[in-house]
Amino acid sequence: MTASTRAIELAHVAAKAADKRLGFDIVALDVSNNMPLTDIFLLVSGRNERMVLSIADEIEDAMRDIGQRTLRREGRREGRWVLLDFNDIVVHVFHEEERMFYGLERLWNDAPVVKLDIGAEDAESADSAPEAQS
C-alpha cells in the first residue's frame, strides 16, 4: 500500500506553506503501510517557538484555502511540537531541538520518503521572468 494521491497533494500544499514561513528540513514520510490512520507524516522544523507557531498557522491557512479541515491540533500552547491532523496527512512542526530529541525519522526509517520538490515552481518562474535591462 502506498500513500493516496490526495495525501501526496496535501503534503505538497502543507510543505509549500511551511517553506513560505521558512520551515526547514521538510520531509514527507509515507507511513501508509504501518499506520492505518493516515498516509503521510510531514515533518518540519522551526528555529524557535514563534517560528513553529507561524509555520503551523500558515499550514492551517493553506489547507483551509483548499477546503481541507484540521481534525486535531496539539501543542500550540508550548510551541515546541505542533501536531496538525488533516486525516490523510499528519503534520509535525517541531522546534529544531525537539525534532532531534524525538527523532521521528529514526522511528520511521523504514517508511519511504515522498518527493516534494519544494521551491521548484518558484525556480521555474524565476527562470522564465524577463531579465532586468541595465
GROMACS .gro file of N, CA, C and O in nm:
model
  536
    1MET      N    1   0.084  -0.118   0.000
    1MET     CA    2   0.000   0.000   0.000
    1MET      C    3   0.088   0.124   0.000
    1MET      O    4   0.191   0.129   0.066
    2THR      N    5   0.049   0.224  -0.077
    2THR     CA    6   0.123   0.350  -0.078
    2THR      C    7   0.026   0.464  -0.049
    2THR      O    8  -0.095   0.448  -0.055
    3ALA      N    9   0.085   0.578  -0.023
    3ALA     CA   10   0.004   0.696   0.009
    3ALA      C   11  -0.087   0.730  -0.108
    3ALA      O   12  -0.051   0.716  -0.224
    4SER      N   13  -0.207   0.776  -0.076
    4SER     CA   14  -0.303   0.813  -0.179
    4SER      C   15  -0.258   0.939  -0.252
    4SER      O   16  -0.178   1.019  -0.200
    5THR      N   17  -0.312   0.958  -0.370
    5THR     CA   18  -0.284   1.078  -0.449
    5THR      C   19  -0.325   1.203  -0.371
    5THR      O   20  -0.253   1.303  -0.370
    6ARG      N   21  -0.438   1.194  -0.304
    6ARG     CA   22  -0.487   1.308  -0.224
    6ARG      C   23  -0.389   1.342  -0.112
    6ARG      O   24  -0.359   1.459  -0.087
    7ALA      N   25  -0.337   1.241  -0.044
    7ALA     CA   26  -0.241   1.264   0.064
    7ALA      C   27  -0.115   1.331   0.011
    7ALA      O   28  -0.062   1.423   0.073
    8ILE      N   29  -0.070   1.288  -0.105
    8ILE     CA   30   0.050   1.347  -0.165
    8ILE      C   31   0.023   1.493  -0.202
    8ILE      O   32   0.106   1.581  -0.179
    9GLU      N   33  -0.094   1.521  -0.257
    9GLU     CA   34  -0.131   1.658  -0.289
    9GLU      C   35  -0.134   1.746  -0.164
    9GLU      O   36  -0.084   1.859  -0.164
   10LEU      N   37  -0.193   1.694  -0.057
   10LEU     CA   38  -0.199   1.769   0.069
   10LEU      C   39  -0.060   1.793   0.125
   10LEU      O   40  -0.031   1.902   0.178
   11ALA      N   41   0.027   1.695   0.114
   11ALA     CA   42   0.165   1.710   0.162
   11ALA      C   43   0.236   1.821   0.086
   11ALA      O   44   0.309   1.901   0.146
   12HIS      N   45   0.212   1.830  -0.045
   12HIS     CA   46   0.273   1.937  -0.124
   12HIS      C   47   0.223   2.074  -0.079
   12HIS      O   48   0.302   2.167  -0.065
   13VAL      N   49   0.093   2.085  -0.056
   13VAL     CA   50   0.035   2.213  -0.011
   13VAL      C   51   0.094   2.253   0.125
   13VAL      O   52   0.137   2.367   0.145
   14ALA      N   53   0.097   2.158   0.217
   14ALA     CA   54   0.148   2.187   0.352
   14ALA      C   55   0.298   2.219   0.348
   14ALA      O   56   0.344   2.311   0.417
   15ALA      N   57   0.373   2.146   0.267
   15ALA     CA   58   0.517   2.169   0.258
   15ALA      C   59   0.547   2.307   0.200
   15ALA      O   60   0.636   2.378   0.247
   16LYS      N   61   0.472   2.344   0.098
   16LYS     CA   62   0.491   2.476   0.036
   16LYS      C   63   0.459   2.586   0.137
   16LYS      O   64   0.529   2.688   0.146
   17ALA      N   65   0.353   2.568   0.216
   17ALA     CA   66   0.317   2.666   0.319
   17ALA      C   67   0.427   2.674   0.425
   17ALA      O   68   0.463   2.784   0.470
   18ALA      N   69   0.480   2.560   0.466
   18ALA     CA   70   0.588   2.559   0.566
   18ALA      C   71   0.712   2.630   0.512
   18ALA      O   72   0.776   2.708   0.583
   19ASP      N   73   0.744   2.604   0.387
   19ASP     CA   74   0.859   2.667   0.323
   19ASP      C   75   0.841   2.819   0.316
   19ASP      O   76   0.935   2.895   0.337
   20LYS      N   77   0.719   2.862   0.292
   20LYS     CA   78   0.687   3.005   0.285
   20LYS      C   79   0.721   3.075   0.418
   20LYS      O   80   0.762   3.191   0.419
   21ARG      N   81   0.705   3.006   0.530
   21ARG     CA   82   0.734   3.061   0.663
   21ARG      C   83   0.872   3.019   0.713
   21ARG      O   84   0.899   3.020   0.833
   22LEU      N   85   0.959   2.980   0.620
   22LEU     CA   86   1.098   2.946   0.649
   22LEU      C   87   1.115   2.819   0.732
   22LEU      O   88   1.214   2.803   0.803
   23GLY      N   89   1.019   2.729   0.722
   23GLY     CA   90   1.037   2.597   0.781
   23GLY      C   91   1.151   2.529   0.708
   23GLY      O   92   1.174   2.553   0.590
   24PHE      N   93   1.224   2.444   0.776
   24PHE     CA   94   1.337   2.377   0.712
   24PHE      C   95   1.337   2.228   0.747
   24PHE      O   96   1.258   2.183   0.829
   25ASP      N   97   1.426   2.154   0.681
   25ASP     CA   98   1.431   2.007   0.694
   25ASP      C   99   1.291   1.948   0.675
   25ASP      O  100   1.244   1.867   0.755
   26ILE      N  101   1.225   1.987   0.568
   26ILE     CA  102   1.089   1.941   0.540
   26ILE      C  103   1.097   1.803   0.475
   26ILE      O  104   1.158   1.788   0.369
   27VAL      N  105   1.037   1.705   0.542
   27VAL     CA  106   1.041   1.567   0.494
   27VAL      C  107   0.902   1.507   0.504
   27VAL      O  108   0.834   1.521   0.606
   28ALA      N  109   0.862   1.439   0.397
   28ALA     CA  110   0.734   1.367   0.396
   28ALA      C  111   0.763   1.217   0.394
   28ALA      O  112   0.837   1.169   0.309
   29LEU      N  113   0.705   1.146   0.491
   29LEU     CA  114   0.724   1.002   0.502
   29LEU      C  115   0.593   0.930   0.473
   29LEU      O  116   0.489   0.963   0.532
   30ASP      N  117   0.597   0.834   0.385
   30ASP     CA  118   0.480   0.753   0.352
   30ASP      C  119   0.468   0.644   0.459
   30ASP      O  120   0.540   0.545   0.457
   31VAL      N  121   0.377   0.664   0.553
   31VAL     CA  122   0.359   0.570   0.665
   31VAL      C  123   0.236   0.480   0.644
   31VAL      O  124   0.192   0.413   0.737
   32SER      N  125   0.183   0.481   0.523
   32SER     CA  126   0.057   0.409   0.496
   32SER      C  127   0.066   0.259   0.519
   32SER      O  128  -0.034   0.197   0.553
   33ASN      N  129   0.183   0.199   0.504
   33ASN     CA  130   0.197   0.055   0.527
   33ASN      C  131   0.188   0.018   0.674
   33ASN      O  132   0.145  -0.092   0.707
   34ASN      N  133   0.231   0.108   0.761
   34ASN     CA  134   0.238   0.077   0.905
   34ASN      C  135   0.138   0.153   0.991
   34ASN      O  136   0.127   0.125   1.109
   35MET      N  137   0.070   0.250   0.933
   35MET     CA  138  -0.019   0.336   1.011
   35MET      C  139  -0.157   0.336   0.946
   35MET      O  140  -0.173   0.395   0.840
   36PRO      N  141  -0.253   0.272   1.008
   36PRO     CA  142  -0.386   0.266   0.945
   36PRO      C  143  -0.463   0.397   0.949
   36PRO      O  144  -0.563   0.411   0.879
   37LEU      N  145  -0.419   0.494   1.026
   37LEU     CA  146  -0.496   0.617   1.045
   37LEU      C  147  -0.461   0.729   0.949
   37LEU      O  148  -0.537   0.824   0.935
   38THR      N  149  -0.344   0.723   0.887
   38THR     CA  150  -0.300   0.831   0.797
   38THR      C  151  -0.204   0.775   0.694
   38THR      O  152  -0.152   0.664   0.711
   39ASP      N  153  -0.180   0.851   0.589
   39ASP     CA  154  -0.090   0.807   0.483
   39ASP      C  155   0.049   0.868   0.492
   39ASP      O  156   0.148   0.803   0.460
   40ILE      N  157   0.056   0.995   0.531
   40ILE     CA  158   0.184   1.067   0.529
   40ILE      C  159   0.206   1.143   0.659
   40ILE      O  160   0.114   1.206   0.711
   41PHE      N  161   0.328   1.135   0.709
   41PHE     CA  162   0.376   1.224   0.814
   41PHE      C  163   0.461   1.329   0.744
   41PHE      O  164   0.556   1.294   0.673
   42LEU      N  165   0.428   1.457   0.764
   42LEU     CA  166   0.511   1.565   0.714
   42LEU      C  167   0.584   1.624   0.834
   42LEU      O  168   0.519   1.666   0.931
   43LEU      N  169   0.715   1.625   0.828
   43LEU     CA  170   0.798   1.676   0.937
   43LEU      C  171   0.862   1.807   0.894
   43LEU      O  172   0.917   1.817   0.784
   44VAL      N  173   0.852   1.907   0.981
   44VAL     CA  174   0.905   2.040   0.952
   44VAL      C  175   0.972   2.093   1.078
   44VAL      O  176   0.923   2.070   1.188
   45SER      N  177   1.081   2.166   1.062
   45SER     CA  178   1.149   2.227   1.177
   45SER      C  179   1.140   2.378   1.170
   45SER      O  180   1.139   2.437   1.061
   46GLY      N  181   1.136   2.439   1.289
   46GLY     CA  182   1.145   2.583   1.306
   46GLY      C  183   1.253   2.613   1.408
   46GLY      O  184   1.281   2.532   1.495
   47ARG      N  185   1.312   2.730   1.399
   47ARG     CA  186   1.426   2.763   1.486
   47ARG      C  187   1.386   2.804   1.629
   47ARG      O  188   1.466   2.795   1.720
   48ASN      N  189   1.264   2.852   1.646
   48ASN     CA  190   1.220   2.893   1.779
   48ASN      C  191   1.068   2.874   1.790
   48ASN      O  192   1.003   2.841   1.691
   49GLU      N  193   1.015   2.896   1.909
   49GLU     CA  194   0.873   2.872   1.934
   49GLU      C  195   0.783   2.959   1.845
   49GLU      O  196   0.684   2.911   1.791
   50ARG      N  197   0.821   3.084   1.831
   50ARG     CA  198   0.740   3.175   1.749
   50ARG      C  199   0.736   3.128   1.603
   50ARG      O  200   0.633   3.134   1.537
   51MET      N  201   0.849   3.082   1.554
   51MET     CA  202   0.856   3.033   1.417
   51MET      C  203   0.773   2.905   1.400
   51MET      O  204   0.703   2.889   1.300
   52VAL      N  205   0.778   2.817   1.498
   52VAL     CA  206   0.699   2.693   1.494
   52VAL      C  207   0.550   2.727   1.483
   52VAL      O  208   0.478   2.671   1.400
   53LEU      N  209   0.504   2.822   1.564
   53LEU     CA  210   0.363   2.861   1.561
   53LEU      C  211   0.326   2.929   1.429
   53LEU      O  212   0.218   2.905   1.374
   54SER      N  213   0.416   3.010   1.376
   54SER     CA  214   0.391   3.076   1.249
   54SER      C  215   0.381   2.975   1.135
   54SER      O  216   0.294   2.986   1.048
   55ILE      N  217   0.468   2.876   1.134
   55ILE     CA  218   0.465   2.771   1.033
   55ILE      C  219   0.333   2.694   1.043
   55ILE      O  220   0.266   2.669   0.941
   56ALA      N  221   0.295   2.656   1.164
   56ALA     CA  222   0.170   2.581   1.184
   56ALA      C  223   0.050   2.663   1.137
   56ALA      O  224  -0.040   2.609   1.070
   57ASP      N  225   0.047   2.793   1.167
   57ASP     CA  226  -0.063   2.879   1.124
   57ASP      C  227  -0.070   2.886   0.972
   57ASP      O  228  -0.178   2.878   0.913
   58GLU      N  229   0.044   2.901   0.908
   58GLU     CA  230   0.048   2.911   0.761
   58GLU      C  231  -0.001   2.780   0.697
   58GLU      O  232  -0.074   2.783   0.597
   59ILE      N  233   0.038   2.668   0.754
   59ILE     CA  234  -0.007   2.539   0.701
   59ILE      C  235  -0.158   2.527   0.715
   59ILE      O  236  -0.228   2.488   0.619
   60GLU      N  237  -0.212   2.561   0.832
   60GLU     CA  238  -0.357   2.553   0.850
   60GLU      C  239  -0.431   2.646   0.755
   60GLU      O  240  -0.534   2.607   0.699
   61ASP      N  241  -0.378   2.766   0.733
   61ASP     CA  242  -0.441   2.860   0.640
   61ASP      C  243  -0.441   2.803   0.498
   61ASP      O  244  -0.542   2.811   0.427
   62ALA      N  245  -0.329   2.749   0.455
   62ALA     CA  246  -0.318   2.694   0.320
   62ALA      C  247  -0.413   2.575   0.301
   62ALA      O  248  -0.477   2.562   0.196
   63MET      N  249  -0.423   2.491   0.402
   63MET     CA  250  -0.513   2.376   0.393
   63MET      C  251  -0.659   2.422   0.392
   63MET      O  252  -0.740   2.369   0.316
   64ARG      N  253  -0.691   2.521   0.473
   64ARG     CA  254  -0.827   2.576   0.476
   64ARG      C  255  -0.863   2.634   0.339
   64ARG      O  256  -0.975   2.618   0.291
   65ASP      N  257  -0.766   2.699   0.274
   65ASP     CA  258  -0.789   2.759   0.142
   65ASP      C  259  -0.827   2.656   0.037
   65ASP      O  260  -0.896   2.689  -0.059
   66ILE      N  261  -0.784   2.531   0.053
   66ILE     CA  262  -0.820   2.427  -0.044
   66ILE      C  263  -0.935   2.340   0.009
   66ILE      O  264  -0.965   2.235  -0.048
   67GLY      N  265  -0.995   2.382   0.120
   67GLY     CA  266  -1.112   2.312   0.173
   67GLY      C  267  -1.081   2.195   0.264
   67GLY      O  268  -1.169   2.114   0.293
   68GLN      N  269  -0.957   2.185   0.311
   68GLN     CA  270  -0.919   2.074   0.400
   68GLN      C  271  -0.926   2.119   0.546
   68GLN      O  272  -0.856   2.211   0.586
   69ARG      N  273  -1.011   2.053   0.621
   69ARG     CA  274  -1.028   2.085   0.764
   69ARG      C  275  -0.918   2.025   0.850
   69ARG      O  276  -0.871   1.916   0.823
   70THR      N  277  -0.883   2.096   0.955
   70THR     CA  278  -0.794   2.043   1.057
   70THR      C  279  -0.880   1.961   1.153
   70THR      O  280  -0.973   2.013   1.213
   71LEU      N  281  -0.851   1.832   1.164
   71LEU     CA  282  -0.930   1.746   1.253
   71LEU      C  283  -0.885   1.758   1.398
   71LEU      O  284  -0.965   1.745   1.490
   72ARG      N  285  -0.754   1.777   1.417
   72ARG     CA  286  -0.699   1.786   1.552
   72ARG      C  287  -0.572   1.869   1.547
   72ARG      O  288  -0.497   1.863   1.452
   73ARG      N  289  -0.551   1.943   1.654
   73ARG     CA  290  -0.427   2.018   1.668
   73ARG      C  291  -0.382   2.005   1.812
   73ARG      O  292  -0.462   2.015   1.905
   74GLU      N  293  -0.254   1.981   1.829
   74GLU     CA  294  -0.195   1.963   1.963
   74GLU      C  295  -0.066   2.044   1.973
   74GLU      O  296   0.004   2.061   1.874
   75GLY      N  297  -0.035   2.091   2.092
   75GLY     CA  298   0.095   2.152   2.120
   75GLY      C  299   0.109   2.300   2.090
   75GLY      O  300   0.219   2.354   2.098
   76ARG      N  301   0.000   2.367   2.058
   76ARG     CA  302   0.010   2.509   2.023
   76ARG      C  303   0.053   2.594   2.142
   76ARG      O  304   0.119   2.696   2.124
   77ARG      N  305   0.015   2.556   2.261
   77ARG     CA  306   0.045   2.638   2.378
   77ARG      C  307   0.196   2.651   2.400
   77ARG      O  308   0.247   2.759   2.427
   78GLU      N  309   0.267   2.540   2.386
   78GLU     CA  310   0.411   2.541   2.412
   78GLU      C  311   0.493   2.589   2.292
   78GLU      O  312   0.599   2.646   2.307
   79GLY      N  313   0.447   2.558   2.171
   79GLY     CA  314   0.519   2.597   2.051
   79GLY      C  315   0.647   2.521   2.029
   79GLY      O  316   0.737   2.569   1.959
   80ARG      N  317   0.658   2.403   2.086
   80ARG     CA  318   0.779   2.322   2.069
   80ARG      C  319   0.756   2.207   1.971
   80ARG      O  320   0.848   2.166   1.901
   81TRP      N  321   0.634   2.154   1.968
   81TRP     CA  322   0.598   2.048   1.874
   81TRP      C  323   0.448   2.061   1.850
   81TRP      O  324   0.367   2.029   1.936
   82VAL      N  325   0.412   2.112   1.734
   82VAL     CA  326   0.271   2.128   1.699
   82VAL      C  327   0.234   2.016   1.604
   82VAL      O  328   0.300   1.994   1.503
   83LEU      N  329   0.130   1.943   1.639
   83LEU     CA  330   0.080   1.834   1.556
   83LEU      C  331  -0.052   1.880   1.494
   83LEU      O  332  -0.141   1.927   1.564
   84LEU      N  333  -0.061   1.869   1.361
   84LEU     CA  334  -0.181   1.906   1.287
   84LEU      C  335  -0.229   1.782   1.213
   84LEU      O  336  -0.157   1.729   1.127
   85ASP      N  337  -0.350   1.738   1.244
   85ASP     CA  338  -0.406   1.619   1.181
   85ASP      C  339  -0.507   1.660   1.075
   85ASP      O  340  -0.608   1.724   1.104
   86PHE      N  341  -0.476   1.624   0.950
   86PHE     CA  342  -0.565   1.653   0.838
   86PHE      C  343  -0.623   1.523   0.778
   86PHE      O  344  -0.660   1.519   0.663
   87ASN      N  345  -0.627   1.418   0.857
   87ASN     CA  346  -0.676   1.286   0.820
   87ASN      C  347  -0.579   1.213   0.728
   87ASN      O  348  -0.515   1.119   0.771
   88ASP      N  349  -0.566   1.255   0.602
   88ASP     CA  350  -0.477   1.186   0.508
   88ASP      C  351  -0.330   1.211   0.539
   88ASP      O  352  -0.244   1.131   0.502
   89ILE      N  353  -0.302   1.326   0.601
   89ILE     CA  354  -0.165   1.355   0.644
   89ILE      C  355  -0.168   1.410   0.786
   89ILE      O  356  -0.266   1.470   0.829
   90VAL      N  357  -0.059   1.386   0.856
   90VAL     CA  358  -0.039   1.444   0.988
   90VAL      C  359   0.091   1.525   0.978
   90VAL      O  360   0.195   1.473   0.938
   91VAL      N  361   0.082   1.652   1.013
   91VAL     CA  362   0.197   1.742   1.005
   91VAL      C  363   0.254   1.760   1.146
   91VAL      O  364   0.181   1.789   1.240
   92HIS      N  365   0.384   1.743   1.156
   92HIS     CA  366   0.457   1.764   1.281
   92HIS      C  367   0.549   1.884   1.260
   92HIS      O  368   0.643   1.876   1.181
   93VAL      N  369   0.520   1.994   1.328
   93VAL     CA  370   0.607   2.112   1.320
   93VAL      C  371   0.684   2.118   1.451
   93VAL      O  372   0.626   2.138   1.557
   94PHE      N  373   0.813   2.097   1.440
   94PHE     CA  374   0.900   2.085   1.557
   94PHE      C  375   0.988   2.208   1.575
   94PHE      O  376   1.037   2.264   1.476
   95HIS      N  377   1.016   2.241   1.700
   95HIS     CA  378   1.132   2.323   1.732
   95HIS      C  379   1.250   2.232   1.700
   95HIS      O  380   1.244   2.111   1.724
   96GLU      N  381   1.357   2.286   1.643
   96GLU     CA  382   1.467   2.200   1.598
   96GLU      C  383   1.524   2.111   1.709
   96GLU      O  384   1.565   1.997   1.681
   97GLU      N  385   1.523   2.157   1.833
   97GLU     CA  386   1.574   2.073   1.943
   97GLU      C  387   1.483   1.954   1.968
   97GLU      O  388   1.530   1.843   1.993
   98GLU      N  389   1.352   1.974   1.963
   98GLU     CA  390   1.256   1.865   1.984
   98GLU      C  391   1.267   1.762   1.872
   98GLU      O  392   1.257   1.642   1.895
   99ARG      N  393   1.287   1.811   1.753
   99ARG     CA  394   1.297   1.718   1.639
   99ARG      C  395   1.417   1.626   1.656
   99ARG      O  396   1.408   1.506   1.631
  100MET      N  397   1.528   1.682   1.698
  100MET     CA  398   1.647   1.598   1.720
  100MET      C  399   1.623   1.501   1.835
  100MET      O  400   1.661   1.384   1.827
  101PHE      N  401   1.560   1.547   1.942
  101PHE     CA  402   1.537   1.463   2.060
  101PHE      C  403   1.445   1.345   2.029
  101PHE      O  404   1.475   1.231   2.062
  102TYR      N  405   1.331   1.373   1.964
  102TYR     CA  406   1.233   1.267   1.941
  102TYR      C  407   1.267   1.180   1.820
  102TYR      O  408   1.227   1.064   1.815
  103GLY      N  409   1.336   1.233   1.723
  103GLY     CA  410   1.388   1.156   1.611
  103GLY      C  411   1.285   1.071   1.538
  103GLY      O  412   1.306   0.951   1.521
  104LEU      N  413   1.176   1.131   1.494
  104LEU     CA  414   1.075   1.053   1.422
  104LEU      C  415   1.130   0.989   1.296
  104LEU      O  416   1.085   0.880   1.258
  105GLU      N  417   1.227   1.051   1.233
  105GLU     CA  418   1.289   0.988   1.115
  105GLU      C  419   1.353   0.855   1.151
  105GLU      O  420   1.348   0.760   1.074
  106ARG      N  421   1.412   0.847   1.271
  106ARG     CA  422   1.472   0.719   1.315
  106ARG      C  423   1.363   0.617   1.343
  106ARG      O  424   1.377   0.499   1.309
  107LEU      N  425   1.254   0.660   1.405
  107LEU     CA  426   1.145   0.567   1.436
  107LEU      C  427   1.077   0.514   1.310
  107LEU      O  428   1.032   0.401   1.306
  108TRP      N  429   1.070   0.597   1.207
  108TRP     CA  430   1.003   0.560   1.082
  108TRP      C  431   1.104   0.543   0.969
  108TRP      O  432   1.073   0.568   0.853
  109ASN      N  433   1.223   0.493   1.001
  109ASN     CA  434   1.328   0.484   0.900
  109ASN      C  435   1.296   0.386   0.788
  109ASN      O  436   1.360   0.389   0.683
  110ASP      N  437   1.198   0.300   0.807
  110ASP     CA  438   1.160   0.207   0.701
  110ASP      C  439   1.052   0.265   0.609
  110ASP      O  440   1.015   0.204   0.509
  111ALA      N  441   1.002   0.384   0.641
  111ALA     CA  442   0.898   0.448   0.560
  111ALA      C  443   0.962   0.519   0.441
  111ALA      O  444   1.059   0.592   0.457
  112PRO      N  445   0.906   0.497   0.321
  112PRO     CA  446   0.961   0.566   0.204
  112PRO      C  447   0.941   0.718   0.214
  112PRO      O  448   0.842   0.764   0.270
  113VAL      N  449   1.035   0.791   0.160
  113VAL     CA  450   1.026   0.937   0.157
  113VAL      C  451   0.948   0.978   0.032
  113VAL      O  452   0.971   0.925  -0.077
  114VAL      N  453   0.854   1.070   0.050
  114VAL     CA  454   0.775   1.123  -0.062
  114VAL      C  455   0.848   1.246  -0.115
  114VAL      O  456   0.877   1.339  -0.039
  115LYS      N  457   0.877   1.246  -0.244
  115LYS     CA  458   0.946   1.360  -0.306
  115LYS      C  459   0.853   1.480  -0.310
  115LYS      O  460   0.739   1.469  -0.354
  116LEU      N  461   0.902   1.597  -0.266
  116LEU     CA  462   0.817   1.715  -0.255
  116LEU      C  463   0.846   1.825  -0.357
  116LEU      O  464   0.757   1.900  -0.393
  117ASP      N  465   0.968   1.839  -0.404
  117ASP     CA  466   1.004   1.945  -0.500
  117ASP      C  467   0.963   2.083  -0.452
  117ASP      O  468   0.904   2.161  -0.525
  118ILE      N  469   0.994   2.115  -0.329
  118ILE     CA  470   0.962   2.247  -0.274
  118ILE      C  471   1.050   2.350  -0.341
  118ILE      O  472   1.170   2.332  -0.354
  119GLY      N  473   0.987   2.458  -0.384
  119GLY     CA  474   1.062   2.567  -0.447
  119GLY      C  475   1.087   2.546  -0.595
  119GLY      O  476   1.135   2.636  -0.661
  120ALA      N  477   1.055   2.429  -0.651
  120ALA     CA  478   1.079   2.404  -0.793
  120ALA      C  479   0.997   2.500  -0.879
  120ALA      O  480   1.045   2.553  -0.977
  121GLU      N  481   0.872   2.526  -0.838
  121GLU     CA  482   0.786   2.617  -0.913
  121GLU      C  483   0.841   2.759  -0.907
  121GLU      O  484   0.838   2.833  -1.004
  122ASP      N  485   0.893   2.797  -0.789
  122ASP     CA  486   0.949   2.931  -0.774
  122ASP      C  487   1.071   2.949  -0.863
  122ASP      O  488   1.091   3.052  -0.925
  123ALA      N  489   1.155   2.844  -0.871
  123ALA     CA  490   1.275   2.849  -0.954
  123ALA      C  491   1.236   2.858  -1.101
  123ALA      O  492   1.297   2.932  -1.178
  124GLU      N  493   1.133   2.783  -1.143
  124GLU     CA  494   1.088   2.786  -1.281
  124GLU      C  495   1.035   2.923  -1.318
  124GLU      O  496   1.064   2.975  -1.424
  125SER      N  497   0.956   2.985  -1.229
  125SER     CA  498   0.901   3.117  -1.260
  125SER      C  499   1.012   3.223  -1.264
  125SER      O  500   1.005   3.316  -1.341
  126ALA      N  501   1.115   3.206  -1.182
  126ALA     CA  502   1.227   3.300  -1.184
  126ALA      C  503   1.305   3.284  -1.314
  126ALA      O  504   1.353   3.382  -1.372
  127ASP      N  505   1.319   3.159  -1.363
  127ASP     CA  506   1.388   3.134  -1.489
  127ASP      C  507   1.315   3.194  -1.607
  127ASP      O  508   1.375   3.239  -1.702
  128SER      N  509   1.183   3.195  -1.601
  128SER     CA  510   1.106   3.245  -1.715
  128SER      C  511   1.078   3.395  -1.707
  128SER      O  512   1.025   3.453  -1.799
  129ALA      N  513   1.114   3.458  -1.596
  129ALA     CA  514   1.093   3.603  -1.581
  129ALA      C  515   1.188   3.679  -1.671
  129ALA      O  516   1.304   3.639  -1.689
  130PRO      N  517   1.142   3.788  -1.729
  130PRO     CA  518   1.232   3.867  -1.816
  130PRO      C  519   1.345   3.927  -1.733
  130PRO      O  520   1.326   3.966  -1.619
  131GLU      N  521   1.461   3.931  -1.794
  131GLU     CA  522   1.577   3.986  -1.724
  131GLU      C  523   1.567   4.138  -1.720
  131GLU      O  524   1.519   4.202  -1.813
  132ALA      N  525   1.618   4.193  -1.612
  132ALA     CA  526   1.618   4.339  -1.599
  132ALA      C  527   1.721   4.398  -1.696
  132ALA      O  528   1.829   4.343  -1.714
  133GLN      N  529   1.685   4.506  -1.758
  133GLN     CA  530   1.777   4.570  -1.850
  133GLN      C  531   1.851   4.681  -1.779
  133GLN      O  532   1.797   4.751  -1.696
  134SER      N  533   1.979   4.695  -1.812
  134SER     CA  534   2.058   4.798  -1.747
  134SER      C  535   2.047   4.930  -1.813
  134SER      O  536   2.024   4.950  -1.922
   0.00000   0.00000   0.00000
